[in-house]
Coordinates of C-alpha atoms and ligand atoms in Angstrom, one line a residue:
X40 CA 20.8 -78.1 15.2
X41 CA 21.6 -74.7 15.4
X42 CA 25.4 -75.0 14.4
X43 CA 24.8 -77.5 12.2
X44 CA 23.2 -75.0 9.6
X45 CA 25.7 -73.4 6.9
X46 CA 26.4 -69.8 7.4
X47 CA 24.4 -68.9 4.2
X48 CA 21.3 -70.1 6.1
X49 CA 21.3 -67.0 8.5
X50 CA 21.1 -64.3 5.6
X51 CA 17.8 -66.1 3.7
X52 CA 14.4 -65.6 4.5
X53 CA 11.4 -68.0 4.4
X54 CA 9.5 -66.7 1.2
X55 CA 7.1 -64.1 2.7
X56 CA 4.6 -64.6 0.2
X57 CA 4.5 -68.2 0.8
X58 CA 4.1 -67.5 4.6
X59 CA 0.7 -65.4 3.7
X60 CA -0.2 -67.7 0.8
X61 CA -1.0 -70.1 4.1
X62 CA -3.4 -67.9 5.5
X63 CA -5.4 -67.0 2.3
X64 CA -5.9 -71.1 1.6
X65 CA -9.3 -71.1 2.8
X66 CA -11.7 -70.9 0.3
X67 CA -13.6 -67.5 1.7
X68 CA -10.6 -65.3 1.4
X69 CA -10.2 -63.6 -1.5
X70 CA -6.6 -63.3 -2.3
X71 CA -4.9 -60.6 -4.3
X72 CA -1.5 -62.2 -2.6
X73 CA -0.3 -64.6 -5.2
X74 CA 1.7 -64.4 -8.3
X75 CA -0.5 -67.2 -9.9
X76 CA -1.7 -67.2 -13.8
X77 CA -5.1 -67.8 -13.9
X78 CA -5.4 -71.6 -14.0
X79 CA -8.6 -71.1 -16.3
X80 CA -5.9 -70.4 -19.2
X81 CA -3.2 -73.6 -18.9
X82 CA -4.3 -75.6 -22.3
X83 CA -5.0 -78.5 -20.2
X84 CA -6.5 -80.5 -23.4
X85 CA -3.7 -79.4 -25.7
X86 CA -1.2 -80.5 -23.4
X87 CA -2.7 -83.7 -22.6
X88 CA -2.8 -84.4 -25.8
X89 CA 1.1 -83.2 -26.9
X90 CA 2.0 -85.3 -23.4
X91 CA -0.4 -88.4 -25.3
X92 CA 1.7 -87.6 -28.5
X93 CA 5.4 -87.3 -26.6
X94 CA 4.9 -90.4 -24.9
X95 CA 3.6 -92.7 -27.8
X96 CA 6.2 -91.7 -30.5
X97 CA 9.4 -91.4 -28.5
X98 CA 8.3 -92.7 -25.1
X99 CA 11.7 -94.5 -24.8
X100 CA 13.6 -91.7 -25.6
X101 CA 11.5 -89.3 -23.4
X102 CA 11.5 -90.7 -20.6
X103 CA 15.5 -91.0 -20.5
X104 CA 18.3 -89.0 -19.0
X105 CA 18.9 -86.3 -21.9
X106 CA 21.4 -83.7 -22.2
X107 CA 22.1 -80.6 -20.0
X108 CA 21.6 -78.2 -22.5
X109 CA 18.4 -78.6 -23.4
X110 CA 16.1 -80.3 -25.9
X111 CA 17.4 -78.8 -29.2
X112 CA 14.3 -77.9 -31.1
X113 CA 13.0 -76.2 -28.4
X114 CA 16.4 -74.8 -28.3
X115 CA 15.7 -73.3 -31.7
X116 CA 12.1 -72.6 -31.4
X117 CA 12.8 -70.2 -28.7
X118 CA 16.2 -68.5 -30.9
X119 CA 13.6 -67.8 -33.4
X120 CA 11.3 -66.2 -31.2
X121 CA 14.0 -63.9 -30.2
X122 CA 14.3 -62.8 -33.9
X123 CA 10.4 -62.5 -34.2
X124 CA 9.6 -60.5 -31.2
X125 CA 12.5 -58.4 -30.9
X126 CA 14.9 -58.5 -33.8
X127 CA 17.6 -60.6 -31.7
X128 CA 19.6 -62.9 -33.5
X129 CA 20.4 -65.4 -30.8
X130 CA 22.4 -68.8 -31.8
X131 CA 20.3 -72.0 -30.0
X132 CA 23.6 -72.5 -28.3
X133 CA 23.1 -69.3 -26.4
X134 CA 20.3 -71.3 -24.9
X135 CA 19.8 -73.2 -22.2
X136 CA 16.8 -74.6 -20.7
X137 CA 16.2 -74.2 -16.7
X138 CA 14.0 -75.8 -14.4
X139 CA 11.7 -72.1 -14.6
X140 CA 13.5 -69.4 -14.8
X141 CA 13.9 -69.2 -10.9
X142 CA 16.8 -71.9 -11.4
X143 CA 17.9 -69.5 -13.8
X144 CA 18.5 -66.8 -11.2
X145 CA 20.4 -69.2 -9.0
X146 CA 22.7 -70.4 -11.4
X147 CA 23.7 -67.4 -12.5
X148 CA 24.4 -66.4 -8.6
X149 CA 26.5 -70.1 -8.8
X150 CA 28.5 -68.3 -11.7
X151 CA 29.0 -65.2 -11.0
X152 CA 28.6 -64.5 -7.0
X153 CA 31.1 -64.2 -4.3
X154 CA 30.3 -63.5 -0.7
X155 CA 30.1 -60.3 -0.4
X156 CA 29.9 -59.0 -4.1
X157 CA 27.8 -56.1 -4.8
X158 CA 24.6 -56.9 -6.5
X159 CA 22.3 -54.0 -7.8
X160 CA 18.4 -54.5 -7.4
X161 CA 15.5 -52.6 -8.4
X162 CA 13.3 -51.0 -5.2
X163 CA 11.0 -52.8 -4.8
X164 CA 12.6 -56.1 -5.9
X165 CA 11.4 -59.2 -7.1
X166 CA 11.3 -61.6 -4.3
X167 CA 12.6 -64.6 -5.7
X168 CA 15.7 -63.0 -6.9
X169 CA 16.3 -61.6 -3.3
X170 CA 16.0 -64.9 -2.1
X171 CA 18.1 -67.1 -5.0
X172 CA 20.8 -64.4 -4.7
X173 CA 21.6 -63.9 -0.9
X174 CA 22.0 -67.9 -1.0
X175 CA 25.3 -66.5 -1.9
X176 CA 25.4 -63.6 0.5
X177 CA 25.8 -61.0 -1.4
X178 CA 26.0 -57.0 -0.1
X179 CA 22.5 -55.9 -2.3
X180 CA 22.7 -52.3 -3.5
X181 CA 18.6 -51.3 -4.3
X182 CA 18.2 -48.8 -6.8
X183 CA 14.5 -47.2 -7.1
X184 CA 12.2 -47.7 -9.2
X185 CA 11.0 -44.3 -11.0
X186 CA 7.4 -44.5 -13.0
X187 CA 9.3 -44.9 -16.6
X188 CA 11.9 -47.7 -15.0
X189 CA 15.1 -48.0 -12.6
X190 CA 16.6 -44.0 -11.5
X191 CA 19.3 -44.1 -13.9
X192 CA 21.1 -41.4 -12.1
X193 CA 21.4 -43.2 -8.8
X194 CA 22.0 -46.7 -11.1
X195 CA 25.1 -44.4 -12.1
X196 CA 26.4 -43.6 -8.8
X197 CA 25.8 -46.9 -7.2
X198 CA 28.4 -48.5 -10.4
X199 CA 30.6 -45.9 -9.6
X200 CA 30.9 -46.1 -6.5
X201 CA 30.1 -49.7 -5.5
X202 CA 32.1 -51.7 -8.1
X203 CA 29.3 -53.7 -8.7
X204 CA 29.4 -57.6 -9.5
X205 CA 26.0 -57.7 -11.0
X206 CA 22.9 -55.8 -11.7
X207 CA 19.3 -57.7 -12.0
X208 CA 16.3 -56.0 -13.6
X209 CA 12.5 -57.0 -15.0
X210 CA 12.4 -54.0 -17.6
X211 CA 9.1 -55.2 -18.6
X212 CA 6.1 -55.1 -15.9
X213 CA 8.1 -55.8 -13.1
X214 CA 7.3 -57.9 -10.3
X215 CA 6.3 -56.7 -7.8
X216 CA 5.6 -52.6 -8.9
X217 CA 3.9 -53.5 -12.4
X218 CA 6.5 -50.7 -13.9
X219 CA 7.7 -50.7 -17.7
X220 CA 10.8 -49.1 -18.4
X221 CA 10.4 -46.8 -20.9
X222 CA 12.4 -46.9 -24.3
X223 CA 14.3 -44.1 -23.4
X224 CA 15.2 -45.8 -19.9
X225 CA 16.3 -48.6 -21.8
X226 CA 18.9 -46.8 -23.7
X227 CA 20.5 -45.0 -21.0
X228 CA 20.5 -48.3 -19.2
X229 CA 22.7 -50.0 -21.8
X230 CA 24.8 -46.7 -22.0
X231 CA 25.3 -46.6 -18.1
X232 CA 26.1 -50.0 -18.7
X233 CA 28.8 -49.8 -21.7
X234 CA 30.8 -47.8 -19.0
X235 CA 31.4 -50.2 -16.0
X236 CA 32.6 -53.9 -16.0
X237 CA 29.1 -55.2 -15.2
X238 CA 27.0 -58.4 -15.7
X239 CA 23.2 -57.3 -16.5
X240 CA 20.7 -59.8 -15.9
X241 CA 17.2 -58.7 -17.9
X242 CA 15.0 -60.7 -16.5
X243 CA 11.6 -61.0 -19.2
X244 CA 8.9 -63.9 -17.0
X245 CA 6.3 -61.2 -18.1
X246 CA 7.1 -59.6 -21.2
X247 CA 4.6 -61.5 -23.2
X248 CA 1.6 -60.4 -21.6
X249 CA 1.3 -56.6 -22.8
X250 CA -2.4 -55.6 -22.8
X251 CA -1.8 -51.8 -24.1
X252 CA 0.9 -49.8 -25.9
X253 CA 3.8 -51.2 -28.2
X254 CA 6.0 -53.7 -27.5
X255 CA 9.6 -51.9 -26.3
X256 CA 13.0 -53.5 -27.5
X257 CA 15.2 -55.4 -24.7
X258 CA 18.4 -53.7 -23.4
X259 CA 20.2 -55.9 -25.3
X260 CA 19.2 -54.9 -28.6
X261 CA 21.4 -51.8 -27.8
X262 CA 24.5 -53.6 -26.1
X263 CA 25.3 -57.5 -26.5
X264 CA 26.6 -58.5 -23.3
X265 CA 23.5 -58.6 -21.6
X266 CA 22.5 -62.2 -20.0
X267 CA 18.4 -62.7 -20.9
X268 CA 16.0 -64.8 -18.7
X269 CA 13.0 -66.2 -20.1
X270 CA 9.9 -68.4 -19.3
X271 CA 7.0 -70.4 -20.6
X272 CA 5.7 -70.3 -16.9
X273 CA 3.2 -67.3 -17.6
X274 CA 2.2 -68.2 -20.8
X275 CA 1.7 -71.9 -20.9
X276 CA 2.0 -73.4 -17.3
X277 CA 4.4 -73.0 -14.7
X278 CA 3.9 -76.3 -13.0
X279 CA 5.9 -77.7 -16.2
X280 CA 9.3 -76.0 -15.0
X281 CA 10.2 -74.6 -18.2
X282 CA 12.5 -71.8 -18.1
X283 CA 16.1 -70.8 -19.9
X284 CA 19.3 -68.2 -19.7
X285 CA 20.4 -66.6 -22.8
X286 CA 23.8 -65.4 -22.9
X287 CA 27.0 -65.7 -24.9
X288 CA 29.4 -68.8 -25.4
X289 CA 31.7 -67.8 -22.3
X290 CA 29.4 -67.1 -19.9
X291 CA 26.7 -70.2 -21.0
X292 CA 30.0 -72.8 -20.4
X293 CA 30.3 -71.8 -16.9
X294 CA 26.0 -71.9 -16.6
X295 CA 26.1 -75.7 -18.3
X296 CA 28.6 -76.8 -15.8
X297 CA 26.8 -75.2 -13.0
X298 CA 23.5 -76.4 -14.2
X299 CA 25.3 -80.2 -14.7
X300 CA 26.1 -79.8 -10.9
X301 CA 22.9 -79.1 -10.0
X302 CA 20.5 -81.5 -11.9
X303 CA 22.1 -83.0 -14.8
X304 CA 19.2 -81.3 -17.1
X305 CA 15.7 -80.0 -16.6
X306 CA 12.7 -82.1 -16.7
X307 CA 13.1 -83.7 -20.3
X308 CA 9.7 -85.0 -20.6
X309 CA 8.3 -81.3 -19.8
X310 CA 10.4 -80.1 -22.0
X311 CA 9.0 -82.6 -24.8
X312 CA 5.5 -81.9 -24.0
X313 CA 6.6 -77.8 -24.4
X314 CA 7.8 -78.7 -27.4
X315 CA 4.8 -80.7 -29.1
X316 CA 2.4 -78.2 -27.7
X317 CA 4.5 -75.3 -29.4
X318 CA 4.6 -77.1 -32.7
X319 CA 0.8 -78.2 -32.8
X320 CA -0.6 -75.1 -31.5
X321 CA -0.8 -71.1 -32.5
X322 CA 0.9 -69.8 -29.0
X323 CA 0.6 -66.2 -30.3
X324 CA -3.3 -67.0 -30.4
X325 CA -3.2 -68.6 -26.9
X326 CA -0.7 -65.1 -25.6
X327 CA -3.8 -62.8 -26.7
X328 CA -6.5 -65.1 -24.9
X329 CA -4.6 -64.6 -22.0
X330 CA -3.7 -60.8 -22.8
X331 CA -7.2 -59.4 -23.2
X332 CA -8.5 -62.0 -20.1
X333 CA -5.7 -60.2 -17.7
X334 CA -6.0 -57.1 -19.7
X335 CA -9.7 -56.9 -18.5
X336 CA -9.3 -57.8 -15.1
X337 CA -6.5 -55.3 -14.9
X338 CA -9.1 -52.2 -16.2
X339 CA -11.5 -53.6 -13.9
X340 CA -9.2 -53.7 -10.8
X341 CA -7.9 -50.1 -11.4
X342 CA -11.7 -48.7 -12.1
X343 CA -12.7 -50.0 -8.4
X344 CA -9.8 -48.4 -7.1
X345 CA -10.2 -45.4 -8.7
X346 CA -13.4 -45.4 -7.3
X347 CA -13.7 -46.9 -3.9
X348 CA -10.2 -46.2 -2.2
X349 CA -9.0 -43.2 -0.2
X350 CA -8.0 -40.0 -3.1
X351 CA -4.8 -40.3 -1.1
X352 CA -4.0 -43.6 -2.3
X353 CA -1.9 -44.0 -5.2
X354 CA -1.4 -47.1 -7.5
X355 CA 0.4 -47.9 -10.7
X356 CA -1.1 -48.8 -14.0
X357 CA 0.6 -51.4 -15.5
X358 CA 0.9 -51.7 -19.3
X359 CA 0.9 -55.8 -19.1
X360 CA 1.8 -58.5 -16.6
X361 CA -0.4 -59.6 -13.4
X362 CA 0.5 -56.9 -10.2
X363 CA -0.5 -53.2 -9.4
X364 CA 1.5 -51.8 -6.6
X365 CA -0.1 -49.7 -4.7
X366 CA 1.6 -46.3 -2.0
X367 CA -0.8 -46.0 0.8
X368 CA 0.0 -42.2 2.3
X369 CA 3.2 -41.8 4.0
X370 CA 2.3 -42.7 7.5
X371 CA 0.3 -45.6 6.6
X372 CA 1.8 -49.0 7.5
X373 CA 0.6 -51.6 5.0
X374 CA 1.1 -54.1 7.5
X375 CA -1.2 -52.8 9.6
X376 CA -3.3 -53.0 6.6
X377 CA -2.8 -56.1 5.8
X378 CA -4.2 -57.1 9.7
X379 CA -7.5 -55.5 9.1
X380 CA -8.0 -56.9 5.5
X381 CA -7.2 -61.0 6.4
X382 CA -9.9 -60.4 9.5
X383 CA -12.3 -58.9 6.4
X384 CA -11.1 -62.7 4.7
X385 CA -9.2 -60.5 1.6
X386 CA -5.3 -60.8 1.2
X387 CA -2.8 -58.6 -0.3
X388 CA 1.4 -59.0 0.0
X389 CA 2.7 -55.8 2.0
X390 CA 5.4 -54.2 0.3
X391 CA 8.0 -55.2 3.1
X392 CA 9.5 -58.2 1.6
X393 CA 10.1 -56.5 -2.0
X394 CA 12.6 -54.4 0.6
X395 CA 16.1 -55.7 1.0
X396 CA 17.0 -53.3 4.2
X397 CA 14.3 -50.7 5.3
X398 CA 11.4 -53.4 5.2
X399 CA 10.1 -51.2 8.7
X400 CA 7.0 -49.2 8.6
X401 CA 6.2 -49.6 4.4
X402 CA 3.4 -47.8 3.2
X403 CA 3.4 -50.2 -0.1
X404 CA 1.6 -53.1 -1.2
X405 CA 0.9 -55.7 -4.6
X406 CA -2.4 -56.6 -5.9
X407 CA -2.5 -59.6 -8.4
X408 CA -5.0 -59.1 -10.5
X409 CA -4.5 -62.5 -13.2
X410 CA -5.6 -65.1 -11.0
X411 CA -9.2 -63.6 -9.5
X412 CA -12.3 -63.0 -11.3
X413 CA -14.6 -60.0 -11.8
X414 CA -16.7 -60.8 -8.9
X415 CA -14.1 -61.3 -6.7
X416 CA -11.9 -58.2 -7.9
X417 CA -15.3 -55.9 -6.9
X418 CA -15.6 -57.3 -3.6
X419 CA -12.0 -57.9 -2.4
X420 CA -11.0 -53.7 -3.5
X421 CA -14.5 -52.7 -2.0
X422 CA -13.5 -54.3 1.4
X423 CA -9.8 -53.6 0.8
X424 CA -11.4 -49.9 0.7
X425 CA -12.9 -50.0 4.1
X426 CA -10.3 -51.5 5.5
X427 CA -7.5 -48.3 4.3
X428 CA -10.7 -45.7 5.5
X429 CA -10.8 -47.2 8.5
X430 CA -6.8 -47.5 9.2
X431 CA -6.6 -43.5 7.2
X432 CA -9.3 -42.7 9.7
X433 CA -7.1 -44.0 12.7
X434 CA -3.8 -42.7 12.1
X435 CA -5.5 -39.3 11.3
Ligands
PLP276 C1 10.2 -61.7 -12.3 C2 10.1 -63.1 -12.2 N1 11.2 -63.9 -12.6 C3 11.2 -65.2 -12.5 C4 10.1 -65.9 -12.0 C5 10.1 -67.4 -11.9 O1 9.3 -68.0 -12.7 P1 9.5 -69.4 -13.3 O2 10.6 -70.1 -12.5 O3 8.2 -70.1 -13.1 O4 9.9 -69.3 -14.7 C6 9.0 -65.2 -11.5 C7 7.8 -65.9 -11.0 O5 6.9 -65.3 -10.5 C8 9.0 -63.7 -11.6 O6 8.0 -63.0 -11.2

């Protein structure tokens, strides 16, 4: 089989996370690996009954082939939103709905990738964008992360002296570090950007779920060209598959062919249910259940760490979203971490995958916090605690 395989193959990686998301199946680990929402929050009832509701009015006209687009009033519903929320004026035709925003990702790679184009990532990245783009084997150019967003000096250099195709960010509690760019960073992002011939991808899955400080505007309320991703994936369900790109006219009639190539549309009976639930529900009220539940569990998770792990350790404290990333000291390996703390039955993801190149001996880690509760936040950082004494103890 071996040659049989297309030369993209070599350059992608089994998803990591879904590798350890094996071993913390059993029922007596507790797992801080996943990227899950908490399940306890899907409006199961609400969309049973918008499904109920879909399905009796139209259900000859739902369960058809629709158009690649994407359902129109949803369309619209989400163009509004953009004014709302951030003051965007965004045409419904800017829009168009994605199997998730993952598929998102790829299409944009189909678009705009060559082998061998430059893409800019932020370090640590977010895994699934490492994976969708190197489909397309790209030469990835990370860029780290400072505490108030990406190094803007070093994003400089790298468009300088790279010629870069593309750059991808999560401005808003990124995935996997937790980190908000700061309003400031945002600015000098889109002013780094006016200068160079580059495609920005601001990738927003999270955005919604802010549990302190004021909602910051999106690079592209300071410079237009900037292609948005979006989700309902985090804030209704993300077994529904309901995602979209916003970008401008040129750009979206390359993405609808792309996206015609690849499915013919998204799931048009999810994107119906979406819809009914939107227009029968308050999703603002449904956001804040989910933003004080998180916001809790977040408080919580950083007060047992505070308390119970090596002074050494240092961790982020992320303004919204589900992850806290976490720098064990230098010489450290997370890894070997991660060994001790599956045999304690509590799982973590190791910073090594979030790595494009130097994914050796890293002294980093995430911790979701959305999808476990208090108890098991207490116990798993208690044991997650012994485990980095004993391995701080070792390497000493
Ligand atoms: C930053 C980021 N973007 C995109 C996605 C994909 O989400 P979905 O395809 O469910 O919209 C995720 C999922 O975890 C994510 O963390």
């Amino acid at each position: 089989m071996k040659n049989t395989f297309a030369d993209r193959m070599k350059n992608t990686r089994k998803s990591f996370i879904r590798e350890i998301l094996k071993v913390t199946q059993q029922p007596e680990v507790i797992s801080f690996a996943g990227g899950l929402p908490n399940p306890g929050f899907f409006p199961v009832e609400e969309i049973a009954s918008a499904s109920k509701k879909v399905l009796e009015n139209d259900g000859r006209n739902v369960l058809q082939y629709s158009t690649s687009e994407g359902y129109l009033p949803l369309r619209e519903f989400i163009a509004e939103r953009y004014l709302i929320k951030s003051g965007l004026k965004i045409e419904p035709d800017e829009i168009l709905i994605t199997n998730g925003s993952q598929q998102g990702i790829d299409l944009i790679g189909k678009v705009f990738l060559n082998k061998g184009d430059r893409v800019i990532i932020e370090r640590p990245g977010y895994l699934g964008a490492i994976q969708a783009f190197s489909i397309f084997e790209p030469n990835f150019r990370p860029v780290p992360l400072l505490d108030d967003g990406i190094d803007t000096d070093l994003l400089d250099k790298a468009l300088r002296e790279d010629n870069a195709k593309l750059l991808y960010t999560i401005p808003n509690f990124q995935n996997p570090s937790g980190i908000t760019y700061s309003g400031q960073k945002r600015k000098d992002v889109a002013n780094i950007l006016e200068k160079h011939n580059v495609i920005c991808v601001e990738d927003n899955a999270y955005g919604e779920l802010r549990f302190t400080g004021e909602d910051l505007p999106s690079i592209r309320n300071y410079l237009d060209n900037i292609i948005l991703l979006g989700s309902f994936s985090k804030i209704i369900s993300p077994g529904l598959r309901i995602g979209w790109i916003c970008a401008g006219k040129e750009i979206m009639e390359k993405l609808i062919v792309v996206k015609q190539a690849a499915d013919l549309h998204s799931n048009y009976l999810s994107q119906r249910i979406v819809n009914q639930y939107l227009m029968d529900n308050d999703i603002d009220e449904h956001i804040m259940k989910i933003r004080v539940a998180y916001g809790k569990r977040r408080d919580l998770m950083i007060d047992m760490i505070a308390e119970y792990f090596p002074k050494e350790v240092r961790y982020t404290k992320p303004e919204g979203g589900m992850f806290i990333w976490v720098t064990l000291p230098g010489r450290v390996s997370s890894m070997d971490l991660f060994e001790l703390a599956v045999k304690e039955n509590v799982a973590f993801v190791p910073g090594n995958p979030f790595y494009v190149y130097d994914s050796s001996r890293i002294n980093t880690l995430r911790l979701n916090f959305s999808n476990s509760d208090e108890e098991q936040i207490e116990e798993g950082i208690k044991r997650l605690a012994r485990c980095s004494e004993r391995l701080l103890e070792n390497v000493n």
